[in-house]
Amino acid sequence: MASPKDTQVLEQLNDVMAQSASDDERQALALKTRIEASLNAYRRPEGKSQNNGEEYQYRNDDGQRTYIANFTKGLQHNEFGEVIPEQYETLLHAVETRDSQAFKEIPRFGGRPLVNPQAGLAFSLQGPDGHAVKTRSKGGHPISIRPAPRIDTPEVSAEMAELYWMALLRDTNFTEFERSALAKKAAESLSKFSDFRGPKDHGNVTPRNLFRGFTQGDIRGPYISQFLVKGNTSSEDDTGKDGKIKYGSLTIDLRQRTVEAGSDWMMSDFKYWLAVQNGNDTKEKDKFDEEARRFIRNPRDLANYVHFDQLHQAYFNACLFLLSERYLEFVPLRDKPLTLDQRSPEGEGFEFPFTDGNPYKGLDNQEGFGTFGAPHILSLVSEVSTRALKAVWYEKWFVHRRLRPEEFGGRIHVHLDDDNDVRYPIDSEIIESLTHGHLSHHFGPNADADKRFENYLLPQVFPEGSPMHPAYGAGHATVAGACVTVLKAWFDEGQVIQNPLVPTEDGTELTEYQGSDKLTVGGELNKLAANISLGRNMAGVHWRSDHDESLLLGEAVAINLMQEQFLTFNEKRSDGSPPFFELTKFDGHRIKIDAEGVTEL
């Protein structure tokens, strides 16, 4: 039964439709389509978000809120790195009133400004509203992303331990993890945490699944996705080993300018850490490796990639690769365009076909372009990124305001410093590991295995540490979830990627992957999303839960955006049925998207 609010909206829309009845037919159809899309969005279950209560609950002896578990970077802090409460409360006033003038009055103590908090208040005219994205139901209620884990829980202990181990293994090549004694120690350590939520094999973290994402594609094959290393084939003898992808008449070399091994920041000097929390601008101090450009071979290389990337560029590159990669039995370019049926190994042409729901599949007198063709999918990868960012910026600034891992490293350092009596409500598991467990050999004044880190600060790859916005959700991860969802909808997920490659030890070249795993388009796209998202964790700026939840948020944005687009198309498939997309979600369920809605298969 419609609510009074729903009835009022429908009556208003009916009035508008009645007034447009005498208008030009095309104009009336355009209005009808916009209204139908708006009604679809309006009727979707509204995902709700709730924070974890730390902002209100943590108080000092005088009953004043301390905000010790919130993002406070760029505001003024005391000598222990705790924000001056009045400064943070100006931020709270702005997000609670949503007044543009109030945002202008937030103090800027150092040189770095806050990043775009008002983006979380922007509306989108296609796809879901950023304040109402439903990823799933919990307890019978639709939710967007769950409350961020609290610093007094074992989950945060496990997440922080993983970040310390990521820092220790930054210069170990991914291809060496299964032979690395340090990677083995990291896996043993993380297996002991009671609430570690990364992938496990029979209940244990192993060097093979260490630091990987949560889908089956993440676990299969090399750590780095083929879409970050493999180039297009361009001749009969070429298997993409040059690492270059076609960009029209240009090429993109997937080798990057990376940073030197061991170039960590905020690892030894609490004064430097405190200055960064106060907003001091320490960017552009990166120590670049000038010897050669290299493919991504280790956590430091991956962290450096996501330091300088445009958020959707890895997926745009992947799309270019999928659109232009010819079948390995090389077929020279022809004057006559190839149909979609020929874009498959069974015929001549391209290796990666579009999915069966594409209306131009089976037609030989037309092909897709502005709709259901290359320009459409390339623009959609970019378009969905902005929708995803609006949704996650709302979560960051207006719901959770979660502290960054570097901030929590400062809390741990102060908590364990015997020269003061400051103590925080930090879960005991991470404290135990740092003082008596595996991590105690690498961090703190009594470290005996690694003398680089003689305190408990979390080493950062970026000289400036985290960006100037809260941790949860993650921008890179939300965009990753959105973009790969679009790509999985367009391209056949089950198609096998031939001749997979991995970087050589020094990363200057590629060599054949020696494993027996079959790597598919869908699996490698999921892995690409995890690589980019977890690369931010390897830099020290995000948590595992930021990754897990934000991928789902981006996925939901993309699904709803694509569903609304189906309302705008004229095409039918060759058999007269409507076009559709099918894809496998991150949780393994398959869905169908068409003009009627989203259906689980």
Coordinates of C-alpha atoms in Angstrom, one line a residue:
M1 CA 0.0 0.0 0.0
A2 CA 1.4 3.4 -1.0
S3 CA 2.3 5.8 1.7
P4 CA 0.9 9.3 1.8
K5 CA 4.2 10.6 0.7
D6 CA 4.3 8.2 -2.3
T7 CA 0.7 9.1 -3.3
Q8 CA 1.5 12.8 -3.2
V9 CA 4.6 12.3 -5.5
L10 CA 2.6 10.1 -7.9
E11 CA -0.2 12.7 -8.1
Q12 CA 2.3 15.5 -8.9
L13 CA 3.9 13.4 -11.6
N14 CA 0.5 12.5 -13.1
D15 CA -0.3 16.3 -13.3
V16 CA 3.0 16.9 -15.1
M17 CA 2.3 14.1 -17.6
A18 CA -1.3 15.4 -18.2
Q19 CA 0.1 18.9 -18.9
S20 CA 2.6 17.4 -21.4
A21 CA 0.0 15.4 -23.4
S22 CA -0.3 18.2 -26.0
D23 CA 3.4 18.6 -26.4
D24 CA 5.6 17.3 -29.2
E25 CA 5.5 13.5 -29.1
R26 CA 9.3 13.2 -28.7
Q27 CA 9.3 15.8 -25.9
A28 CA 6.5 13.9 -24.1
L29 CA 8.4 10.6 -24.5
A30 CA 11.5 12.1 -23.1
L31 CA 9.6 13.4 -20.1
K32 CA 7.9 10.1 -19.6
T33 CA 11.3 8.3 -19.7
R34 CA 12.8 10.7 -17.1
I35 CA 9.9 10.3 -14.8
E36 CA 10.0 6.5 -15.1
A37 CA 13.7 6.5 -14.3
S38 CA 13.1 8.8 -11.3
L39 CA 10.3 6.6 -10.1
N40 CA 12.5 3.5 -10.3
A41 CA 15.1 5.3 -8.2
Y42 CA 12.4 6.5 -5.8
R43 CA 10.9 3.1 -5.2
R44 CA 14.2 1.2 -4.5
P45 CA 14.7 0.1 -0.9
E46 CA 16.7 2.9 0.7
G47 CA 20.0 1.7 2.2
K48 CA 20.6 3.2 5.6
S49 CA 24.0 3.9 7.2
Q50 CA 24.8 4.2 10.9
N51 CA 28.1 5.1 12.5
N52 CA 29.7 2.9 15.3
G53 CA 29.1 5.3 18.2
E54 CA 32.7 6.1 19.0
E55 CA 32.4 9.8 18.2
Y56 CA 29.9 10.2 21.0
Q57 CA 31.1 7.6 23.5
Y58 CA 34.8 8.2 23.9
R59 CA 35.2 10.9 26.6
N60 CA 37.9 12.2 29.0
D61 CA 37.6 12.4 32.8
D62 CA 35.6 15.6 32.5
G63 CA 33.0 14.0 30.3
Q64 CA 34.2 15.9 27.2
R65 CA 34.2 14.0 23.9
T66 CA 37.8 13.3 22.7
Y67 CA 37.2 12.1 19.1
I68 CA 40.2 9.8 19.4
A69 CA 38.7 7.3 16.9
N70 CA 37.7 9.9 14.3
F71 CA 39.4 11.6 11.3
T72 CA 40.9 14.8 12.6
K73 CA 43.8 15.5 10.2
G74 CA 44.3 19.1 9.3
L75 CA 42.9 20.4 12.5
Q76 CA 44.9 21.4 15.6
H77 CA 46.1 18.7 17.9
N78 CA 47.7 18.6 21.4
E79 CA 51.1 17.1 22.1
F80 CA 49.7 13.5 22.0
G81 CA 48.0 13.9 18.7
E82 CA 44.5 14.4 20.1
V83 CA 42.4 16.9 18.3
I84 CA 41.4 20.1 20.1
P85 CA 37.7 19.3 20.6
E86 CA 36.4 22.8 19.7
Q87 CA 38.1 22.5 16.3
Y88 CA 36.5 19.2 15.5
E89 CA 33.1 20.5 16.6
T90 CA 33.2 23.1 13.9
L91 CA 33.5 20.3 11.4
L92 CA 30.6 18.5 13.1
H93 CA 28.5 21.7 13.0
A94 CA 29.1 21.9 9.2
V95 CA 28.1 18.3 8.5
E96 CA 25.1 18.4 10.8
T97 CA 23.7 21.7 9.4
R98 CA 24.9 21.1 5.8
D99 CA 25.2 24.8 5.5
S100 CA 27.8 25.8 2.8
Q101 CA 28.9 28.8 4.9
A102 CA 29.6 26.5 7.9
F103 CA 32.0 24.5 5.8
K104 CA 34.0 27.7 5.0
E105 CA 34.4 28.2 8.8
I106 CA 36.2 24.9 9.5
P107 CA 39.7 25.8 10.8
R108 CA 42.7 25.1 8.6
F109 CA 45.6 24.7 11.0
G110 CA 48.2 23.5 8.5
G111 CA 48.8 23.9 4.8
R112 CA 46.5 21.1 3.5
P113 CA 42.8 21.7 2.9
L114 CA 40.1 19.1 3.5
V115 CA 39.0 17.3 0.3
N116 CA 35.6 18.1 -1.0
P117 CA 33.3 17.3 2.0
Q118 CA 30.3 18.9 0.2
A119 CA 30.5 16.3 -2.6
G120 CA 28.6 14.1 -0.2
L121 CA 25.6 16.4 -0.5
A122 CA 25.5 16.4 -4.3
F123 CA 22.6 14.8 -6.1
S124 CA 22.8 12.4 -9.1
L125 CA 20.3 12.6 -11.9
Q126 CA 20.9 9.0 -13.0
G127 CA 21.5 6.0 -10.8
P128 CA 20.8 5.8 -7.1
D129 CA 20.9 8.8 -4.8
G130 CA 24.2 8.8 -2.9
H131 CA 22.4 8.8 0.5
A132 CA 20.3 5.7 -0.3
V133 CA 22.5 3.1 -1.9
K134 CA 21.5 -0.4 -0.8
T135 CA 24.2 -3.1 -0.9
R136 CA 22.3 -5.8 1.1
S137 CA 19.9 -6.4 3.9
K138 CA 20.8 -7.1 7.5
G139 CA 18.3 -8.2 10.1
G140 CA 15.6 -7.6 7.5
H141 CA 16.6 -4.0 6.9
P142 CA 18.4 -2.6 3.8
I143 CA 21.8 -1.2 4.6
S144 CA 24.4 0.8 2.6
I145 CA 27.7 -0.2 4.4
R146 CA 27.9 -1.5 8.0
P147 CA 29.2 0.6 10.8
A148 CA 33.0 0.9 10.8
P149 CA 34.8 -1.5 13.1
R150 CA 35.6 0.1 16.5
I151 CA 39.2 0.5 17.9
D152 CA 38.2 -1.5 20.9
T153 CA 37.4 -4.6 18.9
P154 CA 39.5 -7.6 17.8
E155 CA 38.6 -6.8 14.1
V156 CA 40.5 -3.6 14.3
S157 CA 43.4 -5.4 16.0
A158 CA 43.6 -7.8 13.1
E159 CA 43.2 -5.0 10.5
M160 CA 46.0 -3.0 12.1
A161 CA 48.3 -6.1 12.3
E162 CA 47.8 -6.7 8.6
L163 CA 48.8 -3.1 7.9
Y164 CA 52.0 -3.5 10.0
W165 CA 52.9 -6.7 8.0
M166 CA 52.1 -5.0 4.7
A167 CA 54.7 -2.3 5.7
L168 CA 57.3 -5.0 6.5
L169 CA 56.7 -6.8 3.2
R170 CA 56.6 -3.8 0.9
D171 CA 59.8 -4.7 -0.9
T172 CA 59.2 -8.4 -1.2
N173 CA 58.0 -9.3 -4.7
F174 CA 54.5 -10.9 -4.9
T175 CA 56.0 -13.8 -6.8
E176 CA 58.3 -14.5 -3.8
F177 CA 55.6 -14.6 -1.1
E178 CA 55.4 -18.4 -1.0
R179 CA 59.1 -18.7 -0.5
S180 CA 59.5 -15.7 1.9
A181 CA 60.2 -16.5 5.5
L182 CA 58.8 -13.1 6.4
A183 CA 55.6 -13.7 4.5
K184 CA 55.2 -17.0 6.3
K185 CA 55.6 -15.2 9.7
A186 CA 52.9 -12.7 8.6
A187 CA 50.5 -15.5 7.7
E188 CA 51.1 -17.2 11.0
S189 CA 50.7 -14.0 12.9
L190 CA 47.4 -13.0 11.2
S191 CA 46.0 -16.5 11.7
K192 CA 46.3 -16.0 15.5
F193 CA 44.0 -13.0 15.5
S194 CA 40.4 -14.0 16.5
D195 CA 38.6 -11.8 14.0
F196 CA 40.8 -11.5 10.9
R197 CA 38.5 -11.3 7.9
G198 CA 40.9 -11.7 5.0
P199 CA 40.9 -14.9 2.9
K200 CA 41.9 -18.1 4.6
D201 CA 42.6 -21.7 3.6
H202 CA 41.0 -24.2 6.0
G203 CA 40.9 -21.5 8.7
N204 CA 44.4 -20.2 8.2
V205 CA 46.1 -17.4 6.4
T206 CA 48.8 -18.6 4.1
P207 CA 51.6 -16.9 2.1
R208 CA 49.5 -17.7 -1.0
N209 CA 46.4 -15.9 0.1
L210 CA 48.2 -13.2 2.1
F211 CA 46.9 -9.6 1.4
R212 CA 44.5 -10.8 -1.3
G213 CA 40.8 -9.8 -1.8
F214 CA 37.7 -11.9 -1.0
T215 CA 36.5 -13.2 -4.3
Q216 CA 37.6 -16.5 -6.0
G217 CA 39.3 -14.5 -8.8
D218 CA 41.5 -12.8 -6.2
I219 CA 42.9 -16.1 -5.0
R220 CA 43.5 -17.7 -8.4
G221 CA 46.8 -17.1 -10.2
P222 CA 49.4 -14.3 -9.8
Y223 CA 48.7 -11.6 -7.2
I224 CA 48.7 -8.8 -9.9
S225 CA 45.9 -8.8 -12.4
Q226 CA 46.7 -9.3 -16.0
F227 CA 45.1 -5.9 -16.7
L228 CA 47.9 -4.2 -14.9
V229 CA 50.7 -5.8 -16.8
K230 CA 49.7 -7.5 -20.1
G231 CA 49.8 -5.6 -23.4
N232 CA 47.8 -6.1 -26.5
T233 CA 49.0 -8.6 -29.1
S234 CA 50.0 -6.9 -32.3
S235 CA 51.6 -9.6 -34.4
E236 CA 51.7 -13.4 -34.8
D237 CA 54.6 -13.7 -32.4
D238 CA 53.5 -11.2 -29.9
T239 CA 51.8 -12.3 -26.6
G240 CA 51.6 -8.9 -25.0
K241 CA 55.0 -9.1 -23.3
D242 CA 55.8 -5.5 -24.2
G243 CA 53.2 -4.4 -21.6
K244 CA 51.7 -1.8 -23.9
I245 CA 48.1 -1.4 -24.6
K246 CA 46.6 0.4 -27.7
Y247 CA 45.2 3.9 -27.1
G248 CA 44.0 4.8 -30.6
S249 CA 47.2 5.5 -32.6
L250 CA 49.2 5.8 -29.3
T251 CA 50.2 3.1 -26.8
I252 CA 50.2 3.1 -23.0
D253 CA 53.3 1.5 -21.4
L254 CA 52.2 -0.2 -18.2
R255 CA 55.7 0.2 -16.7
Q256 CA 55.6 3.0 -14.1
R257 CA 58.0 5.4 -12.4
T258 CA 58.2 3.8 -8.9
V259 CA 59.9 4.8 -5.7
E260 CA 63.0 3.4 -4.1
A261 CA 63.0 0.4 -1.8
G262 CA 62.8 1.3 1.8
S263 CA 61.5 4.8 1.3
D264 CA 59.0 4.8 4.2
W265 CA 57.7 7.9 6.1
M266 CA 56.5 8.6 9.6
M267 CA 58.4 5.6 11.0
S268 CA 60.8 7.1 13.4
D269 CA 59.9 10.7 14.3
F270 CA 56.7 11.4 16.4
K271 CA 57.2 15.1 15.7
Y272 CA 57.0 14.5 12.0
W273 CA 53.9 12.4 12.5
L274 CA 52.3 15.1 14.7
A275 CA 53.1 17.9 12.1
V276 CA 51.4 15.8 9.4
Q277 CA 48.3 15.4 11.6
N278 CA 48.2 19.1 12.0
G279 CA 48.0 19.5 8.3
N280 CA 51.6 20.3 7.4
D281 CA 52.1 19.7 3.7
T282 CA 54.9 17.1 3.1
K283 CA 53.9 16.0 -0.4
E284 CA 56.4 15.8 -3.2
K285 CA 59.2 14.4 -1.1
D286 CA 58.9 11.0 -2.8
K287 CA 62.3 9.3 -3.5
F288 CA 61.8 8.0 -7.0
D289 CA 63.7 5.1 -8.6
E290 CA 65.4 6.8 -11.6
E291 CA 67.2 3.6 -12.9
A292 CA 64.2 2.2 -14.9
R293 CA 60.5 2.1 -15.2
R294 CA 59.0 -1.1 -13.8
F295 CA 55.9 -3.2 -13.9
I296 CA 54.2 -3.6 -10.5
R297 CA 56.1 -6.4 -8.7
N298 CA 55.7 -5.7 -5.0
P299 CA 53.5 -3.9 -2.4
R300 CA 55.5 -0.7 -2.7
D301 CA 55.2 -0.5 -6.4
L302 CA 51.4 -1.1 -6.1
A303 CA 51.1 1.6 -3.4
N304 CA 53.0 4.0 -5.6
Y305 CA 50.7 3.3 -8.5
V306 CA 47.6 4.2 -6.4
H307 CA 49.4 7.3 -5.1
F308 CA 49.3 9.0 -8.5
D309 CA 46.6 7.4 -10.5
Q310 CA 43.4 8.9 -11.6
L311 CA 40.8 6.8 -9.8
H312 CA 39.2 5.2 -12.9
Q313 CA 42.3 4.9 -15.1
A314 CA 43.1 1.2 -14.4
Y315 CA 39.6 0.2 -15.6
F316 CA 39.6 2.6 -18.6
N317 CA 42.9 0.9 -19.6
A318 CA 41.3 -2.6 -19.0
C319 CA 38.4 -1.6 -21.2
L320 CA 40.8 -0.4 -24.0
F321 CA 42.6 -3.8 -23.7
L322 CA 39.3 -5.8 -23.9
L323 CA 38.0 -3.8 -26.8
S324 CA 41.2 -4.0 -29.0
E325 CA 42.7 -7.3 -28.1
R326 CA 42.7 -9.5 -31.2
Y327 CA 42.5 -13.3 -31.0
L328 CA 45.9 -14.9 -30.7
E329 CA 45.7 -16.5 -34.1
F330 CA 46.4 -13.0 -35.5
V331 CA 44.0 -11.6 -38.1
P332 CA 45.2 -8.6 -40.0
L333 CA 42.9 -5.5 -39.9
R334 CA 40.3 -5.6 -42.6
D335 CA 38.4 -2.9 -44.6
K336 CA 35.1 -4.5 -43.6
P337 CA 34.1 -4.1 -40.0
L338 CA 33.9 -7.2 -37.9
T339 CA 30.5 -8.1 -36.4
L340 CA 30.1 -8.9 -32.7
D341 CA 29.7 -12.6 -33.6
Q342 CA 33.2 -12.5 -35.1
R343 CA 34.7 -11.1 -31.8
S344 CA 35.4 -14.5 -30.4
P345 CA 37.9 -17.4 -30.7
E346 CA 35.3 -19.4 -32.6
G347 CA 35.4 -17.0 -35.5
E348 CA 38.0 -14.5 -36.7
G349 CA 38.6 -11.2 -34.9
F350 CA 38.7 -10.3 -31.3
E351 CA 39.4 -12.4 -28.2
F352 CA 36.9 -10.9 -25.8
P353 CA 33.3 -10.9 -27.0
F354 CA 30.5 -8.8 -25.6
T355 CA 27.8 -10.6 -23.6
D356 CA 24.8 -12.3 -25.2
G357 CA 22.4 -9.6 -24.1
N358 CA 24.0 -7.0 -26.4
P359 CA 21.3 -6.3 -29.1
Y360 CA 23.9 -6.0 -31.9
K361 CA 25.1 -9.6 -31.4
G362 CA 23.9 -11.6 -34.5
L363 CA 23.3 -8.6 -36.7
D364 CA 25.5 -8.1 -39.8
N365 CA 24.0 -4.8 -41.1
Q366 CA 24.5 -2.7 -37.9
E367 CA 26.9 -2.4 -35.1
G368 CA 26.9 -0.6 -31.8
F369 CA 28.6 2.7 -31.2
G370 CA 27.0 5.4 -29.2
T371 CA 24.8 2.7 -27.7
F372 CA 26.1 -0.8 -26.9
G373 CA 29.5 0.0 -28.6
A374 CA 33.0 1.1 -27.6
P375 CA 32.2 4.8 -27.0
H376 CA 29.3 3.8 -24.8
I377 CA 31.3 1.5 -22.5
L378 CA 34.3 3.7 -22.3
S379 CA 32.2 6.7 -21.3
L380 CA 30.2 4.6 -18.8
V381 CA 33.4 3.6 -17.0
S382 CA 34.2 7.2 -16.4
E383 CA 30.6 8.2 -15.7
V384 CA 29.9 5.6 -13.0
S385 CA 33.0 6.8 -11.2
T386 CA 31.5 10.2 -10.3
R387 CA 28.3 8.5 -9.1
A388 CA 30.4 6.2 -6.9
L389 CA 32.4 9.1 -5.4
K390 CA 29.3 11.0 -4.4
A391 CA 28.0 8.0 -2.6
V392 CA 31.2 7.2 -0.7
W393 CA 31.8 10.9 0.1
Y394 CA 28.5 10.9 1.9
E395 CA 29.6 7.9 3.9
K396 CA 33.0 9.4 4.7
W397 CA 31.9 12.8 5.9
F398 CA 28.3 12.6 6.9
V399 CA 28.1 9.2 8.6
H400 CA 31.4 7.5 9.7
R401 CA 34.3 10.0 9.9
R402 CA 36.6 7.1 10.6
L403 CA 40.2 7.7 11.6
R404 CA 43.0 6.7 9.2
P405 CA 45.4 3.9 10.1
E406 CA 48.3 6.4 10.5
E407 CA 46.2 8.2 13.2
F408 CA 45.6 4.9 15.0
G409 CA 49.3 4.2 14.8
G410 CA 49.9 7.4 16.7
R411 CA 47.3 6.3 19.3
I412 CA 49.1 2.9 19.8
H413 CA 52.5 4.7 20.1
V414 CA 51.2 7.1 22.8
H415 CA 49.4 4.2 24.6
L416 CA 52.6 2.1 24.8
D417 CA 54.9 5.0 25.8
D418 CA 55.9 4.6 29.4
D419 CA 56.8 8.3 29.6
N420 CA 53.2 9.3 29.8
D421 CA 50.0 8.1 31.5
V422 CA 47.8 8.4 28.5
R423 CA 45.8 5.3 27.7
Y424 CA 43.2 4.5 25.1
P425 CA 40.4 1.9 24.8
I426 CA 42.5 -0.2 22.3
D427 CA 41.7 -3.9 21.9
S428 CA 44.3 -6.1 23.6
E429 CA 45.1 -8.3 20.6
I430 CA 47.2 -5.8 18.7
I431 CA 48.9 -4.6 21.9
E432 CA 49.8 -8.2 22.7
S433 CA 51.3 -8.8 19.3
L434 CA 53.3 -5.6 19.3
T435 CA 54.7 -6.2 22.8
H436 CA 55.1 -10.0 23.1
G437 CA 54.0 -11.5 19.8
H438 CA 55.2 -11.8 16.2
L439 CA 55.1 -8.0 15.6
S440 CA 57.3 -7.3 18.7
H441 CA 60.3 -8.4 16.8
H442 CA 59.8 -5.7 14.2
F443 CA 58.3 -2.7 16.0
G444 CA 59.1 -0.9 19.2
P445 CA 62.2 -0.2 21.3
N446 CA 62.9 -3.9 21.8
A447 CA 62.7 -5.0 18.2
D448 CA 65.4 -7.5 17.4
A449 CA 64.6 -8.5 13.8
D450 CA 64.2 -5.1 12.2
K451 CA 65.9 -1.9 13.5
R452 CA 64.1 0.4 11.1
F453 CA 60.9 0.7 13.2
E454 CA 61.8 1.5 16.8
N455 CA 58.4 2.8 17.8
Y456 CA 54.8 1.8 17.0
L457 CA 53.9 4.4 14.3
L458 CA 52.6 2.8 11.1
P459 CA 55.2 3.5 8.3
Q460 CA 53.7 5.2 5.3
V461 CA 54.6 5.0 1.6
F462 CA 53.3 8.5 0.9
P463 CA 55.4 11.3 2.5
E464 CA 52.2 13.2 3.4
G465 CA 50.4 10.1 4.7
S466 CA 46.7 9.8 4.0
P467 CA 44.6 12.1 1.9
M468 CA 42.6 14.8 3.7
H469 CA 39.3 12.9 4.0
P470 CA 38.1 10.1 6.3
A471 CA 38.9 6.5 5.8
Y472 CA 35.5 4.8 5.5
G473 CA 34.4 4.1 2.8
A474 CA 37.3 4.2 0.4
G475 CA 37.2 6.3 -2.7
H476 CA 39.5 4.0 -4.7
A477 CA 37.6 0.9 -3.6
T478 CA 34.2 2.3 -4.4
V479 CA 35.2 3.4 -7.9
A480 CA 36.8 0.0 -8.3
G481 CA 33.6 -1.8 -7.4
A482 CA 31.6 0.4 -9.8
C483 CA 33.9 0.2 -12.8
V484 CA 34.6 -3.5 -12.8
T485 CA 30.9 -4.2 -12.4
V486 CA 30.2 -2.2 -15.6
L487 CA 33.0 -4.2 -17.4
K488 CA 31.7 -7.5 -16.2
A489 CA 28.3 -6.6 -17.5
W490 CA 29.6 -5.8 -21.0
F491 CA 32.2 -8.5 -21.6
D492 CA 32.0 -12.3 -21.3
E493 CA 33.3 -13.0 -17.8
G494 CA 34.1 -16.6 -18.5
Q495 CA 36.5 -15.9 -21.4
V496 CA 40.0 -17.2 -20.6
I497 CA 42.9 -14.8 -20.9
Q498 CA 45.6 -16.6 -22.9
N499 CA 49.3 -16.6 -22.0
P500 CA 49.2 -14.9 -18.6
L501 CA 52.3 -12.9 -17.6
V502 CA 54.2 -11.8 -14.4
P503 CA 56.9 -9.2 -13.9
T504 CA 60.5 -10.4 -13.8
E505 CA 62.4 -10.0 -10.5
D506 CA 63.5 -6.4 -11.3
G507 CA 60.2 -5.5 -12.9
T508 CA 61.7 -4.3 -16.1
E509 CA 60.2 -7.1 -18.3
L510 CA 57.4 -9.7 -18.2
T511 CA 57.7 -13.5 -18.3
E512 CA 55.3 -16.3 -18.6
Y513 CA 53.2 -17.3 -15.5
Q514 CA 54.2 -20.9 -14.7
G515 CA 51.0 -21.8 -12.8
S516 CA 48.2 -24.0 -14.1
D517 CA 45.3 -21.7 -13.2
K518 CA 43.0 -20.6 -15.9
L519 CA 42.5 -16.8 -15.6
T520 CA 39.2 -15.5 -16.8
V521 CA 38.0 -12.0 -17.6
G522 CA 35.7 -11.9 -14.6
G523 CA 38.3 -13.2 -12.2
E524 CA 41.0 -10.8 -13.4
L525 CA 38.6 -7.8 -13.2
N526 CA 37.7 -8.7 -9.6
K527 CA 41.4 -9.0 -8.9
L528 CA 42.1 -5.7 -10.6
A529 CA 39.5 -4.1 -8.2
A530 CA 41.2 -5.7 -5.2
N531 CA 44.7 -4.7 -6.4
I532 CA 43.8 -1.1 -6.7
S533 CA 41.8 -1.0 -3.5
L534 CA 44.3 -3.0 -1.3
G535 CA 47.2 -1.1 -2.8
R536 CA 46.0 1.8 -0.7
N537 CA 46.2 -0.4 2.3
M538 CA 49.7 -1.3 1.4
A539 CA 50.5 2.4 1.4
G540 CA 49.2 2.5 5.0
V541 CA 46.2 4.8 4.3
H542 CA 43.2 2.4 4.4
W543 CA 41.8 -0.6 6.4
R544 CA 40.7 -4.0 5.1
S545 CA 37.0 -3.2 6.0
D546 CA 37.3 0.0 3.9
H547 CA 38.1 -2.3 0.9
D548 CA 35.5 -5.0 1.6
E549 CA 32.5 -2.6 2.2
S550 CA 33.4 -0.1 -0.5
L551 CA 33.6 -2.6 -3.3
L552 CA 30.0 -3.6 -2.5
L553 CA 28.9 0.1 -2.4
G554 CA 30.4 0.8 -5.9
E555 CA 28.9 -2.4 -7.3
A556 CA 25.4 -1.3 -6.1
V557 CA 25.8 2.1 -7.7
A558 CA 26.8 0.6 -11.0
I559 CA 24.0 -1.9 -11.1
N560 CA 21.3 0.7 -10.5
L561 CA 22.9 3.1 -13.0
M562 CA 22.9 0.5 -15.7
Q563 CA 19.3 -0.6 -14.9
E564 CA 18.1 3.0 -15.5
Q565 CA 20.0 3.3 -18.8
F566 CA 18.0 0.4 -20.2
L567 CA 14.9 2.6 -20.1
T568 CA 16.5 4.9 -22.7
F569 CA 17.3 2.4 -25.5
N570 CA 15.4 1.7 -28.7
E571 CA 17.2 -1.5 -29.6
K572 CA 15.9 -5.0 -29.5
R573 CA 17.9 -8.2 -29.9
S574 CA 17.9 -10.2 -33.1
D575 CA 15.0 -12.4 -31.8
G576 CA 12.9 -9.3 -30.9
S577 CA 13.5 -9.6 -27.1
P578 CA 14.8 -6.6 -25.0
P579 CA 18.6 -6.2 -24.4
F580 CA 20.0 -7.2 -21.0
F581 CA 23.2 -7.6 -19.1
E582 CA 24.2 -10.6 -16.9
L583 CA 27.0 -10.6 -14.4
T584 CA 28.5 -12.2 -11.4
K585 CA 28.5 -10.0 -8.3
F586 CA 31.4 -10.0 -5.8
D587 CA 29.4 -12.3 -3.5
G588 CA 29.2 -14.9 -6.3
H589 CA 25.5 -14.5 -7.1
R590 CA 24.6 -14.0 -10.8
I591 CA 22.1 -11.3 -11.7
K592 CA 20.3 -10.1 -14.9
I593 CA 19.8 -6.3 -15.5
D594 CA 17.2 -5.0 -18.0
A595 CA 14.5 -2.3 -18.3
E596 CA 12.3 -4.3 -15.9
G597 CA 14.8 -4.3 -13.0
V598 CA 17.4 -6.5 -11.5
T599 CA 16.8 -10.2 -11.1
E600 CA 18.8 -12.9 -9.3
L601 CA 19.5 -15.9 -11.5

